[in-house]
Amino acid sequence: MTSSPRSVAAAHAVGLCLHRPRRRVPLEPFWTQFMRGAERVLADRGFSLTLQVVVDFDEEIATYRRWRETGQIAGVIVADLVDDDGRLPVLRELGLPSLLLAPDDFTADLATVSTEATMTMHFVMEHLAAHGHQSVARVTGPPTFLHTRERDAEFTAEAARLGMRVTTLACDYTADGGASATSRVLALADRPTAVIYDNDVMALAGVTVMREAGLAVPHDIAVIAWDDSIQCQLASPPLTATARDLVAYGALAARGLLDVLDGLPPTHRRSSQPVLVVRASSDAALAVSTEGALDATAG
């Protein structure tokens, strides 16, 4: 992809569009940590990060066109990729330098940063199997996103390997969506004994719904969140979560885009492998230990 040296030199900001319902403010911890890492790297080169919340791809494309016409954005980080993504031809047409948060085989001519979902889901499902769970639900992000479908595929494959019964419910990453999906999970005839949520916001909302239904976590139902946060750590009970260095992830993406702005060939980077941090929401022994410590403190 080529770009106008004059427009890149004049712009001192990098753009990031996120598809989120406008009612959801602030952003979930995933993006606040990612942006923190990106901003640190960009600032060292005199760039800032501009965030635009959009409701659909048409609005995002219109934003890219406006940014290019005004010359206010030097390049963009592109999230939430889909098959036959209509944004990519527009980015090429505009000559807008880009870094995609996508698998490294998604496209050859644009820089990418990818994450590893396969082994992470393996660790999650092995953990649940080891604790005797045979019926597991997953509350996902929008099913059109590539990263959602990658996790769906691994979830299904791991369940088949382990002989588990599984249910998947699509959601929108919001607390309201997570609460609604949890209510549907609890109403299932074969109610799952564990639920995996695609982010911490939905997981925390789910725990509230479970508690209101008279269920104890993890004794009646276990909970795991994708992407750890301070909210997971401070929850009652603390939530088991997949953890990765999101600040480093954002920094890696920013460095990839800066290379593009410097005229280097597109690179395909991979972020560090997430790990599973086991806490009381999925481990009854840890829950008993935590409850005992709280009782001792209260006494």
Coordinates of N, CA, C and O in Angstrom, one line a residue, residues 64-238:
Y64 N -13.2 6.5 7.7 CA -11.9 6.4 7.0 C -11.8 7.4 5.8 O -10.7 8.1 5.6
R65 N -12.8 7.6 5.1 CA -12.8 8.5 4.0 C -12.7 9.9 4.5 O -11.9 10.7 3.9
R66 N -13.4 10.2 5.6 CA -13.2 11.6 6.1 C -11.8 11.8 6.7 O -11.3 12.9 6.4
W67 N -11.3 10.9 7.4 CA -9.9 11.0 7.9 C -8.9 11.2 6.7 O -8.0 12.1 6.9
R68 N -9.1 10.5 5.6 CA -8.2 10.6 4.5 C -8.3 12.0 3.8 O -7.4 12.6 3.5
E69 N -9.6 12.4 3.7 CA -9.8 13.7 3.0 C -9.3 14.9 3.8 O -8.7 15.8 3.3
T70 N -9.4 14.8 5.1 CA -9.0 15.9 6.0 C -7.5 15.8 6.3 O -6.9 16.8 6.7
G71 N -6.9 14.6 6.1 CA -5.5 14.5 6.4 C -5.1 14.5 7.8 O -4.0 14.7 8.2
Q72 N -6.1 14.2 8.7 CA -5.9 14.3 10.1 C -5.3 13.0 10.7 O -4.9 13.0 11.8
I73 N -5.4 11.9 9.9 CA -5.0 10.6 10.4 C -3.9 10.1 9.5 O -4.0 10.0 8.3
A74 N -2.8 9.6 10.1 CA -1.7 9.1 9.3 C -1.9 7.7 8.9 O -1.5 7.2 7.8
G75 N -2.6 6.9 9.8 CA -2.8 5.5 9.5 C -3.8 5.0 10.5 O -4.2 5.7 11.4
V76 N -4.2 3.7 10.3 CA -5.3 3.2 11.2 C -4.9 1.7 11.6 O -4.3 1.0 10.9
I77 N -5.4 1.4 12.8 CA -5.4 0.1 13.4 C -6.8 -0.4 13.2 O -7.8 0.2 13.6
V78 N -7.0 -1.6 12.5 CA -8.3 -2.1 12.2 C -8.6 -3.3 13.0 O -7.9 -4.3 13.0
A79 N -9.8 -3.3 13.7 CA -10.2 -4.4 14.6 C -11.4 -5.1 14.1 O -12.1 -4.6 13.1
D80 N -11.8 -6.2 14.7 CA -13.0 -6.9 14.4 C -13.2 -7.3 12.9 O -14.2 -7.0 12.3
L81 N -12.2 -8.0 12.4 CA -12.2 -8.4 11.0 C -13.3 -9.5 10.7 O -13.6 -10.3 11.6
V82 N -13.8 -9.5 9.5 CA -14.8 -10.5 9.1 C -14.3 -11.0 7.7 O -13.5 -10.5 7.0
D83 N -14.9 -12.1 7.3 CA -14.7 -12.7 6.0 C -15.1 -11.7 4.9 O -16.1 -11.0 5.1
D84 N -14.3 -11.7 3.8 CA -14.6 -10.7 2.7 C -14.9 -9.3 3.2 O -15.8 -8.7 2.9
D85 N -14.0 -8.9 4.1 CA -14.1 -7.6 4.8 C -14.1 -6.5 3.8 O -13.2 -6.2 3.1
G86 N -15.3 -5.7 3.8 CA -15.4 -4.6 2.8 C -14.6 -3.4 3.1 O -14.5 -2.5 2.3
R87 N -14.0 -3.4 4.3 CA -13.1 -2.2 4.6 C -11.8 -2.3 3.9 O -11.2 -1.3 3.6
L88 N -11.3 -3.5 3.6 CA -10.0 -3.6 3.1 C -9.8 -3.0 1.7 O -8.9 -2.3 1.4
P89 N -10.8 -3.3 0.7 CA -10.7 -2.6 -0.6 C -10.7 -1.1 -0.5 O -10.0 -0.4 -1.2
V90 N -11.4 -0.6 0.5 CA -11.5 0.9 0.7 C -10.2 1.4 1.2 O -9.7 2.5 0.8
L91 N -9.5 0.7 2.2 CA -8.2 1.1 2.7 C -7.2 1.1 1.6 O -6.4 2.0 1.5
R92 N -7.3 0.1 0.7 CA -6.3 0.1 -0.4 C -6.6 1.2 -1.4 O -5.7 1.9 -1.9
E93 N -7.9 1.5 -1.7 CA -8.3 2.6 -2.6 C -7.8 3.9 -2.1 O -7.3 4.7 -2.8
L94 N -7.9 4.1 -0.8 CA -7.6 5.4 -0.2 C -6.0 5.5 0.0 O -5.5 6.6 0.3
G95 N -5.3 4.4 0.0 CA -3.9 4.4 0.3 C -3.7 4.8 1.7 O -2.7 5.4 2.1
L96 N -4.6 4.3 2.6 CA -4.5 4.7 4.0 C -3.7 3.6 4.7 O -4.1 2.4 4.8
P97 N -2.5 3.9 5.3 CA -1.6 2.9 5.9 C -2.4 2.2 7.0 O -3.1 2.8 7.8
S98 N -2.3 0.9 7.1 CA -3.1 0.1 8.0 C -2.4 -1.0 8.7 O -1.5 -1.6 8.1
L99 N -2.9 -1.4 9.9 CA -2.4 -2.6 10.6 C -3.7 -3.3 11.0 O -4.6 -2.7 11.7
L100 N -3.8 -4.6 10.7 CA -5.0 -5.3 11.0 C -4.8 -6.2 12.2 O -3.8 -6.9 12.3
L101 N -5.7 -6.3 13.1 CA -5.7 -7.2 14.2 C -6.4 -8.5 13.7 O -7.6 -8.7 13.8
A102 N -5.6 -9.3 13.0 CA -6.2 -10.4 12.3 C -5.2 -11.6 12.2 O -4.0 -11.3 12.4
P103 N -5.6 -12.8 11.8 CA -4.6 -13.9 11.6 C -3.6 -13.5 10.6 O -3.9 -12.8 9.6
D104 N -2.4 -14.1 10.7 CA -1.3 -13.7 9.8 C -1.5 -14.2 8.4 O -0.8 -13.7 7.5
D105 N -2.5 -15.1 8.2 CA -2.7 -15.5 6.8 C -4.0 -14.9 6.2 O -4.5 -15.3 5.2
F106 N -4.5 -13.8 6.9 CA -5.7 -13.2 6.5 C -5.5 -12.4 5.2 O -6.3 -12.4 4.3
T107 N -4.4 -11.8 5.0 CA -4.0 -11.0 3.8 C -2.5 -10.9 3.7 O -1.9 -10.7 4.8
A108 N -2.0 -10.9 2.6 CA -0.5 -10.8 2.4 C 0.0 -9.4 2.3 O 1.1 -9.1 2.6
D109 N -0.9 -8.5 1.8 CA -0.4 -7.1 1.5 C -0.6 -6.1 2.6 O -0.2 -4.9 2.4
L110 N -1.2 -6.5 3.7 CA -1.4 -5.6 4.8 C -0.8 -6.2 6.1 O -0.9 -7.4 6.3
A111 N -0.2 -5.3 6.9 CA 0.4 -5.8 8.1 C -0.6 -6.3 9.1 O -1.8 -5.8 9.1
T112 N -0.3 -7.3 9.9 CA -1.2 -7.9 10.8 C -0.5 -8.1 12.2 O 0.7 -8.3 12.3
V113 N -1.4 -8.2 13.2 CA -1.0 -8.8 14.5 C -2.0 -9.8 14.9 O -3.2 -9.5 14.9
S114 N -1.6 -11.0 15.2 CA -2.6 -12.1 15.5 C -2.4 -12.5 16.9 O -1.5 -12.3 17.6
T115 N -3.5 -13.3 17.4 CA -3.5 -13.9 18.7 C -3.7 -15.4 18.6 O -4.2 -15.8 17.5
E116 N -3.4 -16.1 19.6 CA -3.5 -17.6 19.6 C -4.7 -18.0 20.4 O -4.7 -17.8 21.6
A117 N -5.7 -18.5 19.7 CA -6.9 -19.0 20.4 C -6.9 -20.4 20.6 O -7.5 -20.9 21.6
T118 N -6.2 -21.2 19.8 CA -6.3 -22.7 19.9 C -5.9 -23.2 21.2 O -6.6 -23.9 21.9
M119 N -4.7 -22.9 21.7 CA -4.2 -23.5 22.9 C -4.9 -22.9 24.1 O -5.1 -23.6 25.1
T120 N -5.3 -21.6 24.0 CA -6.1 -21.0 25.1 C -7.3 -21.7 25.4 O -7.7 -22.1 26.6
M121 N -8.1 -22.0 24.4 CA -9.4 -22.8 24.6 C -9.1 -24.2 25.1 O -9.9 -24.7 25.9
H122 N -8.0 -24.8 24.6 CA -7.6 -26.1 25.1 C -7.4 -26.1 26.6 O -7.9 -26.9 27.3
F123 N -6.7 -25.0 27.1 CA -6.5 -24.9 28.6 C -7.8 -24.8 29.3 O -8.0 -25.3 30.4
V124 N -8.7 -23.9 28.8 CA -9.9 -23.6 29.4 C -10.8 -24.9 29.5 O -11.3 -25.3 30.6
M125 N -10.9 -25.6 28.4 CA -11.7 -26.8 28.4 C -11.1 -28.0 29.2 O -11.9 -28.7 29.9
E126 N -9.8 -28.1 29.2 CA -9.2 -29.1 30.0 C -9.4 -28.8 31.5 O -9.6 -29.7 32.3
H127 N -9.4 -27.5 31.9 CA -9.6 -27.2 33.3 C -11.0 -27.5 33.7 O -11.2 -28.1 34.8
L128 N -12.0 -27.2 32.9 CA -13.4 -27.6 33.2 C -13.6 -29.1 33.2 O -14.3 -29.6 34.1
A129 N -13.0 -29.8 32.3 CA -13.1 -31.3 32.3 C -12.5 -31.9 33.6 O -13.1 -32.8 34.2
A130 N -11.4 -31.3 34.0 CA -10.7 -31.8 35.2 C -11.6 -31.6 36.5 O -11.4 -32.3 37.5
H131 N -12.5 -30.6 36.4 CA -13.4 -30.3 37.6 C -14.8 -31.0 37.4 O -15.7 -30.6 38.0
G132 N -14.9 -31.9 36.4 CA -16.1 -32.7 36.3 C -17.2 -32.1 35.4 O -18.3 -32.7 35.4
H133 N -16.9 -31.0 34.7 CA -18.0 -30.4 33.9 C -18.2 -31.2 32.6 O -17.3 -31.4 31.9
Q134 N -19.5 -31.5 32.3 CA -19.8 -32.2 31.1 C -20.8 -31.4 30.2 O -21.0 -31.7 29.1
S135 N -21.3 -30.3 30.8 CA -22.3 -29.5 30.0 C -21.8 -28.0 30.2 O -21.8 -27.5 31.3
V136 N -21.3 -27.4 29.1 CA -20.7 -26.1 29.2 C -21.4 -25.2 28.1 O -21.6 -25.6 27.0
A137 N -21.6 -23.9 28.5 CA -22.2 -22.9 27.6 C -21.1 -21.9 27.4 O -20.2 -21.7 28.2
R138 N -21.2 -21.2 26.2 CA -20.3 -20.1 25.9 C -21.1 -19.0 25.4 O -21.9 -19.1 24.5
V139 N -20.9 -17.8 26.0 CA -21.5 -16.5 25.6 C -20.5 -15.8 24.8 O -19.5 -15.3 25.4
T140 N -20.8 -15.6 23.6 CA -19.7 -15.0 22.6 C -20.0 -13.6 22.3 O -21.0 -13.0 22.6
G141 N -19.0 -13.0 21.5 CA -19.2 -11.8 20.9 C -20.0 -12.0 19.6 O -20.4 -13.1 19.3
P142 N -20.1 -10.9 18.8 CA -20.8 -11.1 17.5 C -20.2 -12.2 16.6 O -19.0 -12.3 16.4
P143 N -21.0 -13.1 16.1 CA -20.5 -14.3 15.4 C -19.9 -13.9 14.0 O -19.3 -14.8 13.4
T144 N -20.1 -12.7 13.5 CA -19.5 -12.3 12.2 C -18.0 -12.1 12.4 O -17.3 -12.2 11.4
F145 N -17.5 -11.8 13.6 CA -16.1 -11.4 13.8 C -15.3 -12.7 13.7 O -15.6 -13.8 14.2
L146 N -14.1 -12.6 13.0 CA -13.2 -13.7 12.8 C -12.8 -14.3 14.1 O -12.7 -15.5 14.3
H147 N -12.4 -13.5 15.1 CA -11.9 -14.0 16.4 C -13.0 -14.8 17.1 O -12.7 -15.7 17.9
T148 N -14.3 -14.4 17.0 CA -15.4 -15.1 17.6 C -15.5 -16.5 16.9 O -15.6 -17.5 17.6
R149 N -15.4 -16.5 15.6 CA -15.6 -17.8 14.9 C -14.4 -18.7 15.2 O -14.6 -20.0 15.3
E150 N -13.2 -18.2 15.3 CA -12.1 -19.0 15.7 C -12.3 -19.7 17.0 O -12.0 -20.9 17.2
R151 N -12.7 -18.9 18.0 CA -13.0 -19.5 19.3 C -14.1 -20.5 19.3 O -14.1 -21.5 20.0
D152 N -15.2 -20.2 18.5 CA -16.3 -21.1 18.3 C -15.8 -22.5 17.8 O -16.2 -23.5 18.4
A153 N -14.9 -22.4 16.8 CA -14.4 -23.7 16.2 C -13.6 -24.4 17.2 O -13.7 -25.7 17.3
E154 N -12.8 -23.8 18.0 CA -11.9 -24.4 19.0 C -12.8 -25.0 20.2 O -12.5 -26.1 20.7
F155 N -13.8 -24.2 20.5 CA -14.7 -24.6 21.6 C -15.4 -25.9 21.2 O -15.5 -26.9 22.0
T156 N -15.9 -26.0 20.0 CA -16.6 -27.1 19.5 C -15.7 -28.3 19.4 O -16.0 -29.5 19.8
A157 N -14.5 -28.1 18.9 CA -13.5 -29.2 18.7 C -13.1 -29.8 20.1 O -13.0 -31.0 20.2
E158 N -12.8 -28.9 21.0 CA -12.4 -29.3 22.3 C -13.5 -30.1 23.0 O -13.3 -31.1 23.7
A159 N -14.7 -29.6 22.9 CA -15.9 -30.3 23.5 C -16.0 -31.7 22.9 O -16.3 -32.7 23.7
A160 N -15.9 -31.8 21.6 CA -16.0 -33.1 21.0 C -14.9 -34.1 21.5 O -15.2 -35.3 21.7
R161 N -13.7 -33.6 21.6 CA -12.6 -34.4 22.1 C -12.8 -34.9 23.5 O -12.5 -36.0 23.8
L162 N -13.4 -34.0 24.3 CA -13.6 -34.3 25.7 C -15.0 -34.9 26.0 O -15.2 -35.3 27.2
G163 N -15.8 -35.1 25.0 CA -17.1 -35.7 25.2 C -18.1 -34.8 26.0 O -19.0 -35.3 26.7
M164 N -18.0 -33.4 25.8 CA -18.8 -32.5 26.6 C -20.0 -32.1 25.7 O -20.0 -32.1 24.5
R165 N -21.1 -31.8 26.4 CA -22.3 -31.2 25.7 C -22.1 -29.7 25.8 O -21.8 -29.1 26.9
V166 N -22.3 -29.0 24.7 CA -22.1 -27.5 24.7 C -23.2 -26.8 24.0 O -24.0 -27.3 23.2
T167 N -23.3 -25.5 24.5 CA -24.3 -24.5 23.9 C -23.6 -23.2 23.7 O -22.8 -22.8 24.5
T168 N -23.9 -22.6 22.6 CA -23.3 -21.3 22.3 C -24.4 -20.2 22.1 O -25.3 -20.5 21.3
L169 N -24.2 -19.1 22.7 CA -25.2 -18.0 22.6 C -24.4 -16.7 22.2 O -23.4 -16.3 22.9
A170 N -24.8 -16.1 21.1 CA -24.1 -14.9 20.6 C -24.6 -13.7 21.4 O -25.8 -13.6 21.7
C171 N -23.7 -12.8 21.6 CA -24.0 -11.6 22.4 C -23.3 -10.4 21.8 O -22.7 -10.5 20.7
D172 N -23.2 -9.3 22.5 CA -22.6 -8.0 22.0 C -21.6 -7.4 22.9 O -21.2 -6.2 22.7
Y173 N -21.0 -8.1 23.8 CA -20.0 -7.7 24.7 C -20.5 -6.8 25.8 O -19.7 -6.3 26.7
T174 N -21.8 -6.4 25.9 CA -22.3 -5.5 26.9 C -22.7 -6.2 28.1 O -23.0 -7.4 28.1
A175 N -22.8 -5.5 29.2 CA -23.4 -6.1 30.5 C -24.8 -6.5 30.3 O -25.2 -7.6 30.7
D176 N -25.6 -5.7 29.6 CA -27.0 -6.0 29.4 C -27.1 -7.3 28.6 O -27.9 -8.2 28.8
G177 N -26.3 -7.4 27.5 CA -26.3 -8.6 26.7 C -25.9 -9.8 27.5 O -26.5 -10.9 27.3
G178 N -24.8 -9.7 28.3 CA -24.4 -10.8 29.1 C -25.4 -11.3 30.1 O -25.6 -12.5 30.3
A179 N -26.1 -10.3 30.7 CA -27.2 -10.7 31.6 C -28.3 -11.4 30.9 O -28.8 -12.5 31.4
S180 N -28.7 -10.9 29.7 CA -29.8 -11.6 29.0 C -29.4 -13.0 28.6 O -30.2 -13.9 28.7
A181 N -28.2 -13.1 28.1 CA -27.7 -14.4 27.6 C -27.6 -15.4 28.8 O -28.0 -16.6 28.7
T182 N -27.2 -14.9 30.0 CA -27.1 -15.8 31.1 C -28.5 -16.3 31.5 O -28.7 -17.4 31.9
S183 N -29.5 -15.4 31.5 CA -30.9 -15.8 31.8 C -31.3 -16.9 30.9 O -32.0 -17.9 31.3
R184 N -30.9 -16.8 29.6 CA -31.3 -17.9 28.6 C -30.5 -19.2 29.0 O -31.1 -20.3 28.8
V185 N -29.3 -19.1 29.4 CA -28.5 -20.3 29.7 C -29.2 -21.0 30.9 O -29.3 -22.2 30.9
L186 N -29.6 -20.2 31.9 CA -30.2 -20.8 33.1 C -31.5 -21.4 32.9 O -32.0 -22.3 33.6
A187 N -32.2 -21.0 31.8 CA -33.5 -21.5 31.5 C -33.4 -22.8 30.6 O -34.5 -23.4 30.4
L188 N -32.2 -23.2 30.2 CA -32.1 -24.4 29.4 C -32.5 -25.7 30.1 O -32.2 -25.8 31.3
A189 N -33.1 -26.6 29.4 CA -33.5 -27.8 30.1 C -32.3 -28.6 30.6 O -32.3 -29.1 31.7
D190 N -31.3 -28.6 29.8 CA -30.0 -29.2 30.3 C -29.1 -28.1 30.7 O -28.2 -27.6 30.0
R191 N -29.3 -27.5 31.9 CA -28.6 -26.3 32.3 C -27.1 -26.6 32.5 O -26.7 -27.5 33.2
P192 N -26.3 -25.9 31.8 CA -24.8 -26.1 31.9 C -24.3 -25.9 33.3 O -24.9 -25.1 34.1
T193 N -23.3 -26.6 33.6 CA -22.6 -26.4 35.0 C -21.5 -25.4 34.9 O -20.8 -25.2 35.9
A194 N -21.2 -24.9 33.7 CA -20.1 -23.9 33.6 C -20.4 -23.0 32.4 O -21.0 -23.5 31.4
V195 N -20.0 -21.8 32.5 CA -20.2 -20.8 31.4 C -18.9 -20.1 31.1 O -18.3 -19.6 32.1
I196 N -18.6 -20.0 29.8 CA -17.4 -19.2 29.4 C -17.9 -18.0 28.7 O -18.7 -18.1 27.8
Y197 N -17.4 -16.8 29.1 CA -17.9 -15.6 28.5 C -16.7 -15.0 27.7 O -15.5 -15.0 28.1
D198 N -17.1 -14.3 26.6 CA -16.0 -13.7 25.7 C -15.4 -12.5 26.3 O -14.4 -12.0 25.6
N199 N -15.9 -11.9 27.3 CA -15.2 -10.8 28.0 C -15.6 -10.7 29.4 O -16.5 -11.4 29.9
D200 N -14.9 -9.9 30.2 CA -15.1 -9.8 31.6 C -16.4 -9.1 31.9 O -17.1 -9.4 32.9
V201 N -16.8 -8.1 31.1 CA -18.0 -7.3 31.3 C -19.3 -8.3 31.3 O -20.1 -8.2 32.2
M202 N -19.3 -9.1 30.3 CA -20.5 -10.1 30.3 C -20.4 -11.1 31.4 O -21.4 -11.5 32.0
A203 N -19.2 -11.5 31.8 CA -19.0 -12.5 32.9 C -19.5 -11.9 34.2 O -20.2 -12.6 35.0
L204 N -19.1 -10.7 34.5 CA -19.5 -10.1 35.7 C -21.0 -9.9 35.8 O -21.7 -10.1 36.8
A205 N -21.7 -9.5 34.7 CA -23.1 -9.4 34.6 C -23.8 -10.8 34.8 O -24.8 -10.9 35.5
G206 N -23.1 -11.8 34.2 CA -23.7 -13.1 34.4 C -23.7 -13.6 35.8 O -24.6 -14.3 36.3
V207 N -22.6 -13.3 36.5 CA -22.5 -13.8 37.9 C -23.7 -13.1 38.8 O -24.3 -13.8 39.6
T208 N -24.0 -11.9 38.5 CA -25.1 -11.2 39.2 C -26.4 -11.9 38.9 O -27.2 -12.1 39.8
V209 N -26.6 -12.3 37.6 CA -27.9 -13.0 37.3 C -27.9 -14.3 38.0 O -29.0 -14.7 38.5
M210 N -26.8 -15.0 38.0 CA -26.7 -16.3 38.7 C -27.1 -16.2 40.2 O -27.8 -17.0 40.8
R211 N -26.5 -15.2 40.8 CA -26.7 -15.0 42.2 C -28.2 -14.6 42.5 O -28.8 -15.1 43.4
E212 N -28.8 -13.8 41.6 CA -30.2 -13.5 41.8 C -31.1 -14.7 41.6 O -32.2 -14.7 42.1
A213 N -30.6 -15.7 40.8 CA -31.4 -16.9 40.6 C -31.2 -17.9 41.8 O -31.7 -19.0 41.7
G214 N -30.4 -17.5 42.7 CA -30.2 -18.4 43.9 C -29.1 -19.4 43.7 O -29.0 -20.4 44.5
L215 N -28.2 -19.2 42.7 CA -27.1 -20.1 42.4 C -25.8 -19.6 43.0 O -25.5 -18.4 43.0
A216 N -25.0 -20.5 43.5 CA -23.7 -20.2 44.1 C -22.6 -20.5 43.0 O -22.6 -21.6 42.4
V217 N -21.7 -19.5 42.9 CA -20.6 -19.7 42.0 C -19.4 -20.0 42.9 O -19.1 -19.2 43.8
P218 N -18.7 -21.1 42.6 CA -18.8 -22.1 41.5 C -19.5 -23.4 41.9 O -19.5 -24.3 41.1
H219 N -20.1 -23.4 43.1 CA -20.6 -24.7 43.6 C -21.8 -25.2 42.8 O -21.9 -26.4 42.5
D220 N -22.6 -24.3 42.3 CA -23.7 -24.7 41.4 C -23.4 -24.5 39.9 O -23.8 -25.2 39.1
I221 N -22.6 -23.5 39.6 CA -22.2 -23.2 38.2 C -20.9 -22.4 38.2 O -20.7 -21.5 39.0
A222 N -20.0 -22.9 37.3 CA -18.6 -22.2 37.3 C -18.7 -21.1 36.2 O -19.4 -21.2 35.2
V223 N -17.8 -20.2 36.3 CA -17.7 -19.0 35.4 C -16.2 -18.8 35.0 O -15.3 -18.8 35.9
I224 N -16.0 -18.6 33.7 CA -14.7 -18.2 33.2 C -14.8 -17.1 32.3 O -15.8 -17.0 31.4
A225 N -14.0 -16.1 32.4 CA -14.0 -14.9 31.5 C -12.8 -14.9 30.6 O -11.7 -15.4 30.9
W226 N -13.0 -14.5 29.3 CA -11.9 -14.3 28.4 C -11.4 -12.9 28.6 O -12.1 -11.9 28.5
D227 N -10.1 -12.8 28.8 CA -9.3 -11.6 29.0 C -9.5 -11.1 30.5 O -10.6 -10.6 30.9
D228 N -8.5 -11.3 31.2 CA -8.5 -10.9 32.6 C -8.5 -9.4 32.8 O -8.2 -8.6 31.9
S229 N -8.9 -9.0 34.0 CA -9.0 -7.5 34.3 C -9.0 -7.4 35.8 O -9.2 -8.3 36.6
I230 N -8.8 -6.2 36.3 CA -8.8 -5.9 37.7 C -10.2 -6.2 38.2 O -10.4 -6.6 39.4
Q231 N -11.2 -6.0 37.4 CA -12.6 -6.3 37.8 C -12.8 -7.8 38.1 O -13.5 -8.2 39.0
C232 N -12.2 -8.6 37.3 CA -12.2 -10.1 37.5 C -11.5 -10.4 38.8 O -12.0 -11.3 39.6
Q233 N -10.4 -9.8 39.1 CA -9.7 -10.1 40.3 C -10.4 -9.6 41.6 O -10.3 -10.3 42.6
L234 N -11.2 -8.6 41.5 CA -11.9 -8.0 42.6 C -13.3 -8.5 42.8 O -14.0 -8.2 43.8
A235 N -13.8 -9.3 41.8 CA -15.1 -9.8 41.9 C -15.3 -10.8 43.1 O -14.3 -11.3 43.6
S236 N -16.6 -11.0 43.4 CA -16.9 -12.0 44.5 C -17.8 -13.1 43.9 O -19.0 -12.8 43.7
P237 N -17.3 -14.3 43.7 CA -15.9 -14.7 43.9 C -15.0 -14.2 42.8 O -15.5 -13.8 41.7
P238 N -13.7 -14.1 43.0 CA -12.7 -13.7 41.9 C -12.9 -14.6 40.7 O -13.1 -15.9 40.9

